[in-house]
Coordinates of N, CA, C and O in Angstrom, one line a residue:
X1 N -13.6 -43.2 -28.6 CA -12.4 -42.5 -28.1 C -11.8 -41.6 -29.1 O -11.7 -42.0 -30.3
X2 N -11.5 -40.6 -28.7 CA -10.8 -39.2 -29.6 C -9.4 -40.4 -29.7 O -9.2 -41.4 -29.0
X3 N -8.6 -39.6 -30.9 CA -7.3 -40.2 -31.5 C -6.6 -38.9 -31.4 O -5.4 -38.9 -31.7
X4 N -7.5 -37.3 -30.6 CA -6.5 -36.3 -30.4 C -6.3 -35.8 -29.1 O -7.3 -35.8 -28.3
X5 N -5.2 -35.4 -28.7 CA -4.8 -34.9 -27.4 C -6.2 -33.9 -26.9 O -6.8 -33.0 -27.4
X6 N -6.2 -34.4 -25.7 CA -7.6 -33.3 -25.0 C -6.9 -32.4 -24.6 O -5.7 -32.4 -24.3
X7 N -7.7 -31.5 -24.8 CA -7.2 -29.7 -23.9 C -8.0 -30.0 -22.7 O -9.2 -30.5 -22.6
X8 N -7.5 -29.6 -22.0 CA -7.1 -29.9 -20.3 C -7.7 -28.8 -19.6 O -6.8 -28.1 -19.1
X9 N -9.1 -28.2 -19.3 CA -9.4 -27.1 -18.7 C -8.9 -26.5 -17.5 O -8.7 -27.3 -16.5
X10 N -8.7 -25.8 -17.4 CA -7.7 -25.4 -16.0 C -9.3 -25.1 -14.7 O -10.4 -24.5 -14.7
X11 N -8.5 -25.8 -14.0 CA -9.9 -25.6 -12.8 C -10.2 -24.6 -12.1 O -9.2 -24.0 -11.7
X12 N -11.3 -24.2 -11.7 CA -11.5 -22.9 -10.6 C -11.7 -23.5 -9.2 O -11.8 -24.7 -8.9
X13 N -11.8 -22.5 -8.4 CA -11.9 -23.0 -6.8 C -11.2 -23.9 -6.2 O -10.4 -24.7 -6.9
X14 N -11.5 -24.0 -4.9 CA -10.8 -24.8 -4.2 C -10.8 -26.6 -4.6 O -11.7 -27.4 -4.7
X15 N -9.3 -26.8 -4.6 CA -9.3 -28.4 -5.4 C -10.0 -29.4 -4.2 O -9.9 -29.2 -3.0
X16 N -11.0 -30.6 -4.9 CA -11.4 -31.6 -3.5 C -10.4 -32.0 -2.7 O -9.3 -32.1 -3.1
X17 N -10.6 -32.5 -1.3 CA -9.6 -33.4 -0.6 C -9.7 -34.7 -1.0 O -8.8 -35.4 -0.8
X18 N -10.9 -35.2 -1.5 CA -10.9 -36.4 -2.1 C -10.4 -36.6 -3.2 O -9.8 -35.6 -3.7
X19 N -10.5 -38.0 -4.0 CA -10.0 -38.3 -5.9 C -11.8 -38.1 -6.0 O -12.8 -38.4 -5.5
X20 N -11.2 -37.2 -7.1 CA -12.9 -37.0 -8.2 C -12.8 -37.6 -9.0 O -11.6 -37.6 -9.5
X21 N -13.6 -38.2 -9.6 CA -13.2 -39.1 -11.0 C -14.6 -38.7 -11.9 O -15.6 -38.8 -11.3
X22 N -14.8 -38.3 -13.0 CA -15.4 -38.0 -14.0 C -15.3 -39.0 -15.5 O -14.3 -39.3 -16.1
X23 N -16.7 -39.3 -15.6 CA -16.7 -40.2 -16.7 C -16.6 -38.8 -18.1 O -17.6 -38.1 -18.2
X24 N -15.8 -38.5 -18.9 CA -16.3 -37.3 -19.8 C -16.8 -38.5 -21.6 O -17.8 -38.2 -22.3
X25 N -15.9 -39.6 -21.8 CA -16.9 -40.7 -22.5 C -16.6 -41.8 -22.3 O -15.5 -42.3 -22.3
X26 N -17.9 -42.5 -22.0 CA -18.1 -43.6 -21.4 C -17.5 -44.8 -22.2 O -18.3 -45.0 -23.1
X27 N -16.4 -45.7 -22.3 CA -16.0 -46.6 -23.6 C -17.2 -47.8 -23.2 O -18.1 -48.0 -22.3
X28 N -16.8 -48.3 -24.6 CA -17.6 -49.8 -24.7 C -17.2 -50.8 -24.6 O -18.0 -51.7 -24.7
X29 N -15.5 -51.2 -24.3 CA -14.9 -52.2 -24.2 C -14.8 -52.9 -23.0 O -15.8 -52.8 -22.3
X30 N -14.0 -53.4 -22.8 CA -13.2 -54.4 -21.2 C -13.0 -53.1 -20.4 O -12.4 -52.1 -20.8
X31 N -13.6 -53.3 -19.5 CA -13.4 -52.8 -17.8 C -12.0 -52.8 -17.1 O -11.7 -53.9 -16.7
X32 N -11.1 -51.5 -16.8 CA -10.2 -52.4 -16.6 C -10.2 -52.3 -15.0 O -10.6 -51.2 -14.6
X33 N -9.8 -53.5 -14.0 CA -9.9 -53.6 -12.4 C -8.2 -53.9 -12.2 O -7.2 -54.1 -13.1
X34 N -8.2 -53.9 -11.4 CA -7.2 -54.3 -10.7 C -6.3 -55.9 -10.8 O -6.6 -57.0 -10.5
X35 N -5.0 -55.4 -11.3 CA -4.4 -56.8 -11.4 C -4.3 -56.5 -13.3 O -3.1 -56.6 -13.6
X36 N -4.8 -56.3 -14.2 CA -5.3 -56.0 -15.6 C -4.1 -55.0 -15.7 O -3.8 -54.3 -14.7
X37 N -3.2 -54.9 -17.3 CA -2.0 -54.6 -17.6 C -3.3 -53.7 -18.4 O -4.2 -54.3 -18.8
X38 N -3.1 -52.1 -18.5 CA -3.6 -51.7 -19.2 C -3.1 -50.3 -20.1 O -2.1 -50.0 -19.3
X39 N -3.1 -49.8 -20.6 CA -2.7 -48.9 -21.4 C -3.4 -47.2 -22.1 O -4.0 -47.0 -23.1
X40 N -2.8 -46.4 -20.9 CA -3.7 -45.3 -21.2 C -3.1 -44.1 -21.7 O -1.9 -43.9 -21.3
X41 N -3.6 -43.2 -22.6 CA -2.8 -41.8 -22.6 C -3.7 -40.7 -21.9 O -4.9 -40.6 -21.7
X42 N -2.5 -39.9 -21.5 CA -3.2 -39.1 -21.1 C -2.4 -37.4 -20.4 O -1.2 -37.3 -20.2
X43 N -3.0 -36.6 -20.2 CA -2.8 -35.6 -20.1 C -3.1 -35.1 -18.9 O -4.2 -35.3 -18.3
X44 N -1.3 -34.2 -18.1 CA -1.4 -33.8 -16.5 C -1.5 -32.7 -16.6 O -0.9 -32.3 -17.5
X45 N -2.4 -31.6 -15.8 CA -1.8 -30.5 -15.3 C -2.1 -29.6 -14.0 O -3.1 -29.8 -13.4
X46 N -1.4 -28.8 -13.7 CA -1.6 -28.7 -12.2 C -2.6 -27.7 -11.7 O -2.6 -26.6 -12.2
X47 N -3.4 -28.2 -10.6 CA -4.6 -27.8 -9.9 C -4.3 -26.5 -10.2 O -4.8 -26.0 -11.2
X48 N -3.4 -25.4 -9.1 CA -2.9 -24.1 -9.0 C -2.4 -23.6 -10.1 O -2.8 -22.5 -10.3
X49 N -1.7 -24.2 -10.9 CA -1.5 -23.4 -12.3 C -2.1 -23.4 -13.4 O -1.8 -22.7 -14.3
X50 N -2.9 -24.0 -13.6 CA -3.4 -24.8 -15.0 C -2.5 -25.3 -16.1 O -2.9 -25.5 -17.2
X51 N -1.3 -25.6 -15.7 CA -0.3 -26.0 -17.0 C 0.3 -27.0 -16.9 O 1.1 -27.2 -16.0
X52 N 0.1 -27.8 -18.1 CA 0.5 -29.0 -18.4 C 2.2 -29.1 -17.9 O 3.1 -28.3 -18.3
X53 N 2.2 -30.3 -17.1 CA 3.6 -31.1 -16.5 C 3.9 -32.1 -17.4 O 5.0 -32.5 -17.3
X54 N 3.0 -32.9 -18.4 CA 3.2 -34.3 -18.4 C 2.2 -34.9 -19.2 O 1.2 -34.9 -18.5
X55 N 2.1 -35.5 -20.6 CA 1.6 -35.7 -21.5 C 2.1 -36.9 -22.5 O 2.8 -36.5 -23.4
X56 N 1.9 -38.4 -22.6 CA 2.0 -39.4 -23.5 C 1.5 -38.7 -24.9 O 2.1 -39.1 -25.9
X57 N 0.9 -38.1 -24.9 CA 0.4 -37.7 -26.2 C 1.9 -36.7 -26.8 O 2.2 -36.8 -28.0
X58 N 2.4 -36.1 -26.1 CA 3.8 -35.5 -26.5 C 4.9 -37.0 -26.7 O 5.6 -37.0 -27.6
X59 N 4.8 -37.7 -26.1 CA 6.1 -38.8 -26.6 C 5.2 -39.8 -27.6 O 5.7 -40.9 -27.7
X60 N 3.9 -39.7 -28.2 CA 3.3 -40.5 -29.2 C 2.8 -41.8 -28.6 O 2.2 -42.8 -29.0
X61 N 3.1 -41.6 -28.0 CA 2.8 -43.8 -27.2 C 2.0 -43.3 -25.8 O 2.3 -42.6 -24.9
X62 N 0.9 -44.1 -25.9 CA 0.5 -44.4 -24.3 C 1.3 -44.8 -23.2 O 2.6 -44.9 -23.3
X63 N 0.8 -45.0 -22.1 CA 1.7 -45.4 -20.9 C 1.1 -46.8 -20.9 O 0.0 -47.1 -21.4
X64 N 2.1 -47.7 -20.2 CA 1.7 -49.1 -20.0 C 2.0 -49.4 -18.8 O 3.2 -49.2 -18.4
X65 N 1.2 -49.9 -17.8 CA 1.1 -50.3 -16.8 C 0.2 -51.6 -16.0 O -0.9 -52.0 -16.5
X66 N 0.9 -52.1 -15.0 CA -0.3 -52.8 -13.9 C -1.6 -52.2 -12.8 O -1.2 -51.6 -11.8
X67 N -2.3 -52.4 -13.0 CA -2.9 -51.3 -12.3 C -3.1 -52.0 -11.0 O -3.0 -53.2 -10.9
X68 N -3.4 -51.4 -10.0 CA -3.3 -51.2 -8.6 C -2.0 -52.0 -7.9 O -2.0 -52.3 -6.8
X69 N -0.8 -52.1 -8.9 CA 0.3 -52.7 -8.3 C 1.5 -51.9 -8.0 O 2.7 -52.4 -8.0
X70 N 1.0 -50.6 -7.5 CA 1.7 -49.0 -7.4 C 2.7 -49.1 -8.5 O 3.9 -48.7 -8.2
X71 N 2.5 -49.5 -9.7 CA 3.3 -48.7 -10.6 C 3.5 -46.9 -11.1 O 4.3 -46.2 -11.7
X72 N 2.3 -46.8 -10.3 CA 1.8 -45.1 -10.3 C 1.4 -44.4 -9.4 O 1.7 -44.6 -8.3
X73 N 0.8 -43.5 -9.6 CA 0.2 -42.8 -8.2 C -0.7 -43.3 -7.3 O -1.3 -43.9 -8.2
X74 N -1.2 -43.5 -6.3 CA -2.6 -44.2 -6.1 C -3.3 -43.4 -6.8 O -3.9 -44.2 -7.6
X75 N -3.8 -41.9 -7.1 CA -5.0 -41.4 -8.1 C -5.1 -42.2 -8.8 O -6.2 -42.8 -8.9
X76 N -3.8 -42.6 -10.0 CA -4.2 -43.1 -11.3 C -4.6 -44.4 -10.6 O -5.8 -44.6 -10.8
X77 N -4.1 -45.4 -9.7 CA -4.2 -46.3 -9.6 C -5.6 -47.2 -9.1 O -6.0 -48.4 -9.1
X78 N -5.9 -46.3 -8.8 CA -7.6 -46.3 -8.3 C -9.0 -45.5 -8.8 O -10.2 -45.6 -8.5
X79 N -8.2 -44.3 -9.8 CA -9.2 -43.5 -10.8 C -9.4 -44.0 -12.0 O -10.3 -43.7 -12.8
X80 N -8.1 -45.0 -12.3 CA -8.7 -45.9 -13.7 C -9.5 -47.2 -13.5 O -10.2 -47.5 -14.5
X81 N -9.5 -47.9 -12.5 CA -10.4 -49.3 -12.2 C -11.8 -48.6 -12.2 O -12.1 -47.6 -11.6
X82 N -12.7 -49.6 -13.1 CA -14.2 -49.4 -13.4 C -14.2 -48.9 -14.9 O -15.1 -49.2 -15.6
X83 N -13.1 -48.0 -15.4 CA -13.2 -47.0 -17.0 C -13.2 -48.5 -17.7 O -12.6 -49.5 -17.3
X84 N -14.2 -48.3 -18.9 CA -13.7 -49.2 -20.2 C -12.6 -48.5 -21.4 O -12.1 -47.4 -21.6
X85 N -12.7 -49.7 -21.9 CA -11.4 -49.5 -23.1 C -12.6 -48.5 -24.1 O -13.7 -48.5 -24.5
X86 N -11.4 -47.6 -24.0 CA -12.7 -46.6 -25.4 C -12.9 -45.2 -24.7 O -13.1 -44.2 -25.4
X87 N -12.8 -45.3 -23.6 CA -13.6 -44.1 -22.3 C -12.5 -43.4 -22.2 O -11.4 -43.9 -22.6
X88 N -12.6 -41.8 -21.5 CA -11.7 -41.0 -21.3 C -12.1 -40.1 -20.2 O -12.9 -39.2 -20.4
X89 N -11.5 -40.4 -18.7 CA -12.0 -40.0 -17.7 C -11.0 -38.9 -17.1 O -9.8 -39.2 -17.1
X90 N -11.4 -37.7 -16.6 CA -10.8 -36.8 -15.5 C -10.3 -37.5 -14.2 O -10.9 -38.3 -13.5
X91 N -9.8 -37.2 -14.2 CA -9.4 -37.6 -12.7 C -8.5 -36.3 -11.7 O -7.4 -35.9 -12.0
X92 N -9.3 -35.7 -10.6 CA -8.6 -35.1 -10.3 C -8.3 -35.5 -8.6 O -9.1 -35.7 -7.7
X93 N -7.1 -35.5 -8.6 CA -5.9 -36.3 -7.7 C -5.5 -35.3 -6.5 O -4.8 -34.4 -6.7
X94 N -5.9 -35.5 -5.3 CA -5.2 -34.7 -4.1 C -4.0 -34.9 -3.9 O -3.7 -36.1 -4.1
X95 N -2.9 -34.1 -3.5 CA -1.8 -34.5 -2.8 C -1.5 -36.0 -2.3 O -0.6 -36.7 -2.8
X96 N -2.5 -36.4 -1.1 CA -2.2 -37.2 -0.8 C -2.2 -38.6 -1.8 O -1.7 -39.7 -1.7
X97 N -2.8 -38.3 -2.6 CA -2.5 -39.5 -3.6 C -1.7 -39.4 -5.0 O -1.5 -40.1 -6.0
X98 N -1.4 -38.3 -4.6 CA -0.4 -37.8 -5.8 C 1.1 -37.5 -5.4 O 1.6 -38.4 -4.7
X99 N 1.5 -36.6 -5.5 CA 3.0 -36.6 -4.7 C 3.4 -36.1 -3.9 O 4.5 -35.7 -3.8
X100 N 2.5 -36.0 -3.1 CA 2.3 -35.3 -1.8 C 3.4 -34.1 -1.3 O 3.8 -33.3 -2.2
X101 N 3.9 -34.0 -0.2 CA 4.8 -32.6 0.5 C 6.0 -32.9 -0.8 O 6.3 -32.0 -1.6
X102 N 6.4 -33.7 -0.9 CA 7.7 -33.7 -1.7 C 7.7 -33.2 -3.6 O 8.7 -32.8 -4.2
X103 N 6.3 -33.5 -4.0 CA 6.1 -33.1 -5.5 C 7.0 -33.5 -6.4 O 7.2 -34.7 -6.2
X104 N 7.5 -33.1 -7.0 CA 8.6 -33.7 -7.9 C 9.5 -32.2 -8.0 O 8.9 -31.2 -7.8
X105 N 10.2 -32.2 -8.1 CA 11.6 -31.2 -8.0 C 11.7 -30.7 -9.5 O 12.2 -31.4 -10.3
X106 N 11.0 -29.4 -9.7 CA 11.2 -28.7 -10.9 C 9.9 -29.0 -11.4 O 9.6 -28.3 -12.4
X107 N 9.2 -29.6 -11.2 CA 7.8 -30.2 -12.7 C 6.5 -30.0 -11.6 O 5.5 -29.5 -12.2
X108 N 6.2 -30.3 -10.0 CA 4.9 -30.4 -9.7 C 4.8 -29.7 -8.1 O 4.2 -30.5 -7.4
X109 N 4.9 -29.1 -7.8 CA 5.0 -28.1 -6.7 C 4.4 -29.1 -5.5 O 3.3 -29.6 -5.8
X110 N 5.0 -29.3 -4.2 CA 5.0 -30.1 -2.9 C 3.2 -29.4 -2.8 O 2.9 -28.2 -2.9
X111 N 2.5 -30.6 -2.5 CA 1.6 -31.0 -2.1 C 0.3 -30.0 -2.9 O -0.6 -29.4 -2.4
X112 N 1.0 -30.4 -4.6 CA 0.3 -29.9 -6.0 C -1.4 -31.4 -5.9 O -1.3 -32.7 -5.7
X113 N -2.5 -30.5 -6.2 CA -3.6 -30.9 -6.7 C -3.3 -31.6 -8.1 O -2.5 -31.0 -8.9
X114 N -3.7 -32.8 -8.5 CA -3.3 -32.8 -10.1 C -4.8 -33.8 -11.1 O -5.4 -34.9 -10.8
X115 N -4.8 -33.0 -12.2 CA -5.7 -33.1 -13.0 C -5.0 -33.9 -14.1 O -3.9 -33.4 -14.5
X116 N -5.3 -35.2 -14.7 CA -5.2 -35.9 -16.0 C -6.8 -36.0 -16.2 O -7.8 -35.9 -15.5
X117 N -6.5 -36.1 -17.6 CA -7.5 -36.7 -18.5 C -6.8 -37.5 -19.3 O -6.1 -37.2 -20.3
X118 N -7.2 -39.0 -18.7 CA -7.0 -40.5 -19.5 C -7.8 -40.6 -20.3 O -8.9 -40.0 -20.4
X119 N -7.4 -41.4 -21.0 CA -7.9 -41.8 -22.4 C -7.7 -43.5 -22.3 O -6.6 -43.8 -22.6
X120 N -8.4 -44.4 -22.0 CA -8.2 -45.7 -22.1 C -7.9 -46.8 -23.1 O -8.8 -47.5 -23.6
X121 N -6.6 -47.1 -23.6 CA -6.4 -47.6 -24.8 C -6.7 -49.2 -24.5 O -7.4 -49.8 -25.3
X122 N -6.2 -49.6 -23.8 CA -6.7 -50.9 -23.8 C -6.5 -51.5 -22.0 O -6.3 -50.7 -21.2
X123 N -6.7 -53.0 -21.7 CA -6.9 -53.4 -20.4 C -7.3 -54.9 -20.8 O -8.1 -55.3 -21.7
X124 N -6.5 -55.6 -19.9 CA -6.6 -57.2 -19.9 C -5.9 -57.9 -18.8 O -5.9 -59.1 -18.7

């Protein structure tokens, strides 16, 4: 696992209706599934614009979470189960599992496509 913030390619064509999930490196550690407190950084930015909304690597600390216990989006919540610790996966997130018609007010445009690349810091 990189120790530096990824640059975030900005996507072409039409975003999937499904979650795409992309292995970019495969970790070697614990798998993290569902129910597992795990800890990722990682980098947002939006389908239509290409520009970063939202970045742990800007506040220095990963994000800490339960996974599949909607502490997050469903994307994240279902595009991080299977990654190991070490791995750093794309995930790109449709509306409907991201923040659908409402988006967030000022930061993600109503029923915005959204692209992270996690970085998996740990999972247990």
């Amino acid at each position: 696992m990189s120790n530096e913030k990824p640059v975030v390619e900005a996507p072409t064509g039409e975003p999937s209706p499904e979650l795409v999930i992309e292995d970019l490196i495969v970790g070697d550690g614990p798998e993290a599934k569902a129910g597992d407190k795990v800890s990722a950084h990682y980098v947002g930015i939006s389908h239509s614009t290409g520009k970063e909304f939202d970045a742990s690597w800007n506040r220095g600390q990963p994000l800490d979470l339960q996974l599949g216990a909607g502490m997050v989006i469903e994307g994240w919540d279902k595009g991080l189960q299977g990654m190991k610790v070490g791995g750093r996966r794309r995930l790109s997130i449709p509306p409907h599992m991201g923040y659908g018609p409402r988006g967030v007010p000022g930061v993600i445009a109503p029923n915005e496509t959204l692209i992270f690349v996690c970085d998996l810091v740990s999972a247990g």
